[in-house]
Amino acid sequence: ESYATEAAERGEEVTMPADTILAYCEYIRACRRAEDQASSRKAFMRARKAHGATWEIYATAATIEWSYDKADKPARNIFELGLKNFLSVPAYVERYAEFLIGINDIANVRALFGRALNESPSTKIWDMFVDFERSHGTMDTILDAESRRNAACGAMDLKTNLLNALL
């Protein structure tokens, strides 16, 4: 932490090493298991304030909140807090979408993909959105998602995409 703080003060871009990210995630989990909710939340606050904190820390904290309490509001708040920094990261959007699907909040999954596509219309996010619609949408929503992706990314013929979806 002290090295990252010093580097940030010098104006250098700090990226947190993978083993440090894992250590923070396990620390949050261990605090929750060994102590209580407040301890886990303090550990999350410390981890997210560390320079170079990544989306994995937010996703882990939200998942732990959900798995221990089954209250979606704290987990949703953590995911939303992470969206301020990681809305353009496809892996974070995917993790948040999986959580929302798990609590059967399909309308907010569509809103999440809409926000992510407005922020960063990457092909990966478009593909996740189309896959989501193929799994949870109607024929109209699938066709709409595919036509929007084709317009944004310039893809194959819509009939070919629909045939792939059905297969």
PDB file of C-alpha atoms in Angstrom:
ATOM      1  CA  GLU A   1       0.000   0.000   0.000  1.00  0.00           C
ATOM      2  CA  SER A   2       2.780   2.425   0.852  1.00  0.00           C
ATOM      3  CA  TYR A   3       4.520   1.793  -2.486  1.00  0.00           C
ATOM      4  CA  ALA A   4       1.291   2.431  -4.397  1.00  0.00           C
ATOM      5  CA  THR A   5       0.592   5.594  -2.392  1.00  0.00           C
ATOM      6  CA  GLU A   6       4.081   6.947  -3.067  1.00  0.00           C
ATOM      7  CA  ALA A   7       3.794   6.157  -6.785  1.00  0.00           C
ATOM      8  CA  ALA A   8       0.400   7.871  -6.970  1.00  0.00           C
ATOM      9  CA  GLU A   9       1.792  10.946  -5.217  1.00  0.00           C
ATOM     10  CA  ARG A  10       4.554  11.106  -7.830  1.00  0.00           C
ATOM     11  CA  GLY A  11       1.841  11.101 -10.493  1.00  0.00           C
ATOM     12  CA  GLU A  12       2.556   7.619 -11.793  1.00  0.00           C
ATOM     13  CA  GLU A  13      -0.264   5.367 -12.886  1.00  0.00           C
ATOM     14  CA  VAL A  14      -0.651   2.590 -10.358  1.00  0.00           C
ATOM     15  CA  THR A  15      -1.902  -0.847 -11.276  1.00  0.00           C
ATOM     16  CA  MET A  16      -2.508  -3.281  -8.488  1.00  0.00           C
ATOM     17  CA  PRO A  17      -0.742  -6.640  -8.914  1.00  0.00           C
ATOM     18  CA  ALA A  18      -2.941  -9.718  -9.255  1.00  0.00           C
ATOM     19  CA  ASP A  19      -1.723 -11.232  -5.998  1.00  0.00           C
ATOM     20  CA  THR A  20      -2.606  -8.035  -4.117  1.00  0.00           C
ATOM     21  CA  ILE A  21      -6.093  -8.047  -5.640  1.00  0.00           C
ATOM     22  CA  LEU A  22      -6.533 -11.657  -4.559  1.00  0.00           C
ATOM     23  CA  ALA A  23      -5.240 -10.854  -1.070  1.00  0.00           C
ATOM     24  CA  TYR A  24      -7.768  -8.028  -0.686  1.00  0.00           C
ATOM     25  CA  CYS A  25     -10.611 -10.250  -1.909  1.00  0.00           C
ATOM     26  CA  GLU A  26      -9.678 -13.033   0.491  1.00  0.00           C
ATOM     27  CA  TYR A  27      -9.243 -10.515   3.308  1.00  0.00           C
ATOM     28  CA  ILE A  28     -12.788  -9.236   2.769  1.00  0.00           C
ATOM     29  CA  ARG A  29     -14.090 -12.820   2.766  1.00  0.00           C
ATOM     30  CA  ALA A  30     -12.071 -13.786   5.858  1.00  0.00           C
ATOM     31  CA  CYS A  31     -13.283 -10.749   7.799  1.00  0.00           C
ATOM     32  CA  ARG A  32     -16.874 -11.685   7.059  1.00  0.00           C
ATOM     33  CA  ARG A  33     -16.361 -15.317   8.006  1.00  0.00           C
ATOM     34  CA  ALA A  34     -14.304 -14.735  11.142  1.00  0.00           C
ATOM     35  CA  GLU A  35     -15.863 -11.556  12.479  1.00  0.00           C
ATOM     36  CA  ASP A  36     -18.962  -9.817  11.141  1.00  0.00           C
ATOM     37  CA  GLN A  37     -20.531  -7.664   8.459  1.00  0.00           C
ATOM     38  CA  ALA A  38     -19.019  -4.431   9.765  1.00  0.00           C
ATOM     39  CA  SER A  39     -15.508  -5.865   9.653  1.00  0.00           C
ATOM     40  CA  SER A  40     -16.005  -7.053   6.087  1.00  0.00           C
ATOM     41  CA  ARG A  41     -17.290  -3.652   5.037  1.00  0.00           C
ATOM     42  CA  LYS A  42     -14.277  -1.945   6.639  1.00  0.00           C
ATOM     43  CA  ALA A  43     -11.991  -4.280   4.725  1.00  0.00           C
ATOM     44  CA  PHE A  44     -13.830  -3.421   1.502  1.00  0.00           C
ATOM     45  CA  MET A  45     -13.486   0.306   2.208  1.00  0.00           C
ATOM     46  CA  ARG A  46      -9.761  -0.131   2.735  1.00  0.00           C
ATOM     47  CA  ALA A  47      -9.407  -2.175  -0.451  1.00  0.00           C
ATOM     48  CA  ARG A  48     -11.391   0.185  -2.658  1.00  0.00           C
ATOM     49  CA  LYS A  49      -9.462   3.222  -1.425  1.00  0.00           C
ATOM     50  CA  ALA A  50      -6.143   1.556  -2.237  1.00  0.00           C
ATOM     51  CA  HIS A  51      -4.489   2.989  -5.320  1.00  0.00           C
ATOM     52  CA  GLY A  52      -5.052   0.840  -8.368  1.00  0.00           C
ATOM     53  CA  ALA A  53      -8.090  -0.990  -6.965  1.00  0.00           C
ATOM     54  CA  THR A  54      -9.789  -3.079  -9.625  1.00  0.00           C
ATOM     55  CA  TRP A  55     -13.295  -4.269 -10.393  1.00  0.00           C
ATOM     56  CA  GLU A  56     -12.664  -7.675  -8.796  1.00  0.00           C
ATOM     57  CA  ILE A  57     -12.658  -6.083  -5.349  1.00  0.00           C
ATOM     58  CA  TYR A  58     -16.099  -4.558  -5.888  1.00  0.00           C
ATOM     59  CA  ALA A  59     -17.517  -7.750  -7.383  1.00  0.00           C
ATOM     60  CA  THR A  60     -16.180  -9.843  -4.509  1.00  0.00           C
ATOM     61  CA  ALA A  61     -17.572  -7.528  -1.849  1.00  0.00           C
ATOM     62  CA  ALA A  62     -20.987  -7.434  -3.529  1.00  0.00           C
ATOM     63  CA  THR A  63     -21.078 -11.203  -3.924  1.00  0.00           C
ATOM     64  CA  ILE A  64     -20.162 -11.715  -0.276  1.00  0.00           C
ATOM     65  CA  GLU A  65     -22.923  -9.318   0.829  1.00  0.00           C
ATOM     66  CA  TRP A  66     -25.440 -11.249  -1.259  1.00  0.00           C
ATOM     67  CA  SER A  67     -24.282 -14.729  -0.293  1.00  0.00           C
ATOM     68  CA  TYR A  68     -24.328 -14.116   3.467  1.00  0.00           C
ATOM     69  CA  ASP A  69     -27.423 -11.937   3.879  1.00  0.00           C
ATOM     70  CA  LYS A  70     -29.540 -12.583   0.769  1.00  0.00           C
ATOM     71  CA  ALA A  71     -30.325  -8.863   0.805  1.00  0.00           C
ATOM     72  CA  ASP A  72     -29.900  -7.508  -2.687  1.00  0.00           C
ATOM     73  CA  LYS A  73     -29.796  -3.805  -1.751  1.00  0.00           C
ATOM     74  CA  PRO A  74     -26.272  -3.728  -0.226  1.00  0.00           C
ATOM     75  CA  ALA A  75     -24.900  -5.883  -3.039  1.00  0.00           C
ATOM     76  CA  ARG A  76     -26.594  -3.723  -5.652  1.00  0.00           C
ATOM     77  CA  ASN A  77     -25.192  -0.581  -4.010  1.00  0.00           C
ATOM     78  CA  ILE A  78     -21.662  -1.988  -4.170  1.00  0.00           C
ATOM     79  CA  PHE A  79     -22.063  -2.957  -7.815  1.00  0.00           C
ATOM     80  CA  GLU A  80     -23.434   0.510  -8.618  1.00  0.00           C
ATOM     81  CA  LEU A  81     -20.513   2.114  -6.790  1.00  0.00           C
ATOM     82  CA  GLY A  82     -18.147   0.093  -8.946  1.00  0.00           C
ATOM     83  CA  LEU A  83     -19.937   1.155 -12.116  1.00  0.00           C
ATOM     84  CA  LYS A  84     -18.658   4.696 -11.588  1.00  0.00           C
ATOM     85  CA  ASN A  85     -15.162   3.446 -12.436  1.00  0.00           C
ATOM     86  CA  PHE A  86     -15.684   0.193 -14.308  1.00  0.00           C
ATOM     87  CA  LEU A  87     -18.713   0.689 -16.564  1.00  0.00           C
ATOM     88  CA  SER A  88     -16.548   0.180 -19.632  1.00  0.00           C
ATOM     89  CA  VAL A  89     -15.015  -3.085 -18.327  1.00  0.00           C
ATOM     90  CA  PRO A  90     -16.913  -5.983 -19.963  1.00  0.00           C
ATOM     91  CA  ALA A  91     -16.020  -8.481 -17.216  1.00  0.00           C
ATOM     92  CA  TYR A  92     -17.484  -6.220 -14.516  1.00  0.00           C
ATOM     93  CA  VAL A  93     -20.648  -5.594 -16.528  1.00  0.00           C
ATOM     94  CA  GLU A  94     -20.966  -9.340 -17.033  1.00  0.00           C
ATOM     95  CA  ARG A  95     -20.591 -10.058 -13.300  1.00  0.00           C
ATOM     96  CA  TYR A  96     -23.191  -7.422 -12.411  1.00  0.00           C
ATOM     97  CA  ALA A  97     -25.552  -8.767 -15.071  1.00  0.00           C
ATOM     98  CA  GLU A  98     -25.152 -12.300 -13.682  1.00  0.00           C
ATOM     99  CA  PHE A  99     -26.062 -11.004 -10.223  1.00  0.00           C
ATOM    100  CA  LEU A 100     -29.147  -9.213 -11.533  1.00  0.00           C
ATOM    101  CA  ILE A 101     -30.232 -12.299 -13.475  1.00  0.00           C
ATOM    102  CA  GLY A 102     -29.735 -14.357 -10.304  1.00  0.00           C
ATOM    103  CA  ILE A 103     -32.150 -12.153  -8.388  1.00  0.00           C
ATOM    104  CA  ASN A 104     -34.537 -12.161 -11.362  1.00  0.00           C
ATOM    105  CA  ASP A 105     -34.243  -8.450 -12.130  1.00  0.00           C
ATOM    106  CA  ILE A 106     -34.369  -8.712 -15.915  1.00  0.00           C
ATOM    107  CA  ALA A 107     -35.471  -5.111 -16.505  1.00  0.00           C
ATOM    108  CA  ASN A 108     -32.397  -3.753 -14.752  1.00  0.00           C
ATOM    109  CA  VAL A 109     -30.133  -6.087 -16.738  1.00  0.00           C
ATOM    110  CA  ARG A 110     -31.395  -4.413 -19.900  1.00  0.00           C
ATOM    111  CA  ALA A 111     -30.824  -0.998 -18.316  1.00  0.00           C
ATOM    112  CA  LEU A 112     -27.306  -2.039 -17.290  1.00  0.00           C
ATOM    113  CA  PHE A 113     -26.446  -3.101 -20.825  1.00  0.00           C
ATOM    114  CA  GLY A 114     -27.934   0.129 -22.148  1.00  0.00           C
ATOM    115  CA  ARG A 115     -25.720   2.187 -19.841  1.00  0.00           C
ATOM    116  CA  ALA A 116     -22.644   0.119 -20.658  1.00  0.00           C
ATOM    117  CA  LEU A 117     -23.236   0.382 -24.387  1.00  0.00           C
ATOM    118  CA  ASN A 118     -23.671   4.151 -24.151  1.00  0.00           C
ATOM    119  CA  GLU A 119     -20.384   4.396 -22.242  1.00  0.00           C
ATOM    120  CA  SER A 120     -18.323   1.920 -24.258  1.00  0.00           C
ATOM    121  CA  PRO A 121     -19.986   0.235 -27.234  1.00  0.00           C
ATOM    122  CA  SER A 122     -17.472  -2.611 -27.469  1.00  0.00           C
ATOM    123  CA  THR A 123     -18.189  -5.744 -29.455  1.00  0.00           C
ATOM    124  CA  LYS A 124     -17.829  -7.873 -26.331  1.00  0.00           C
ATOM    125  CA  ILE A 125     -20.558  -5.955 -24.482  1.00  0.00           C
ATOM    126  CA  TRP A 126     -22.792  -6.110 -27.571  1.00  0.00           C
ATOM    127  CA  ASP A 127     -22.284  -9.880 -27.737  1.00  0.00           C
ATOM    128  CA  MET A 128     -23.123 -10.249 -24.030  1.00  0.00           C
ATOM    129  CA  PHE A 129     -26.290  -8.196 -24.540  1.00  0.00           C
ATOM    130  CA  VAL A 130     -27.386 -10.281 -27.530  1.00  0.00           C
ATOM    131  CA  ASP A 131     -26.651 -13.513 -25.637  1.00  0.00           C
ATOM    132  CA  PHE A 132     -28.689 -12.205 -22.717  1.00  0.00           C
ATOM    133  CA  GLU A 133     -31.627 -11.431 -25.000  1.00  0.00           C
ATOM    134  CA  ARG A 134     -31.334 -14.862 -26.598  1.00  0.00           C
ATOM    135  CA  SER A 135     -31.612 -16.461 -23.159  1.00  0.00           C
ATOM    136  CA  HIS A 136     -34.166 -14.195 -21.501  1.00  0.00           C
ATOM    137  CA  GLY A 137     -35.891 -12.177 -24.191  1.00  0.00           C
ATOM    138  CA  THR A 138     -38.676 -12.615 -26.655  1.00  0.00           C
ATOM    139  CA  MET A 139     -38.281 -12.911 -30.409  1.00  0.00           C
ATOM    140  CA  ASP A 140     -38.878  -9.163 -30.747  1.00  0.00           C
ATOM    141  CA  THR A 141     -36.205  -8.235 -28.192  1.00  0.00           C
ATOM    142  CA  ILE A 142     -33.733 -10.657 -29.792  1.00  0.00           C
ATOM    143  CA  LEU A 143     -34.299  -9.163 -33.237  1.00  0.00           C
ATOM    144  CA  ASP A 144     -34.034  -5.637 -31.850  1.00  0.00           C
ATOM    145  CA  ALA A 145     -30.777  -6.399 -30.012  1.00  0.00           C
ATOM    146  CA  GLU A 146     -29.250  -8.064 -33.051  1.00  0.00           C
ATOM    147  CA  SER A 147     -30.253  -5.275 -35.401  1.00  0.00           C
ATOM    148  CA  ARG A 148     -28.832  -2.676 -32.995  1.00  0.00           C
ATOM    149  CA  ARG A 149     -25.586  -4.639 -32.725  1.00  0.00           C
ATOM    150  CA  ASN A 150     -25.395  -4.972 -36.506  1.00  0.00           C
ATOM    151  CA  ALA A 151     -25.912  -1.231 -36.921  1.00  0.00           C
ATOM    152  CA  ALA A 152     -23.274  -0.429 -34.304  1.00  0.00           C
ATOM    153  CA  CYS A 153     -20.682  -3.027 -35.247  1.00  0.00           C
ATOM    154  CA  GLY A 154     -21.445  -3.738 -38.876  1.00  0.00           C
ATOM    155  CA  ALA A 155     -22.049  -7.469 -38.717  1.00  0.00           C
ATOM    156  CA  MET A 156     -23.510 -10.285 -40.784  1.00  0.00           C
ATOM    157  CA  ASP A 157     -26.968 -10.540 -42.241  1.00  0.00           C
ATOM    158  CA  LEU A 158     -29.674 -10.591 -39.558  1.00  0.00           C
ATOM    159  CA  LYS A 159     -31.094 -13.904 -40.786  1.00  0.00           C
ATOM    160  CA  THR A 160     -27.713 -15.576 -40.380  1.00  0.00           C
ATOM    161  CA  ASN A 161     -27.421 -14.237 -36.816  1.00  0.00           C
ATOM    162  CA  LEU A 162     -30.927 -15.429 -35.986  1.00  0.00           C
ATOM    163  CA  LEU A 163     -30.168 -18.863 -37.408  1.00  0.00           C
ATOM    164  CA  ASN A 164     -27.045 -19.048 -35.224  1.00  0.00           C
ATOM    165  CA  ALA A 165     -29.102 -18.049 -32.199  1.00  0.00           C
ATOM    166  CA  LEU A 166     -31.658 -20.762 -32.830  1.00  0.00           C
ATOM    167  CA  LEU A 167     -28.944 -23.381 -33.308  1.00  0.00           C
TER     168      LEU A 167
END
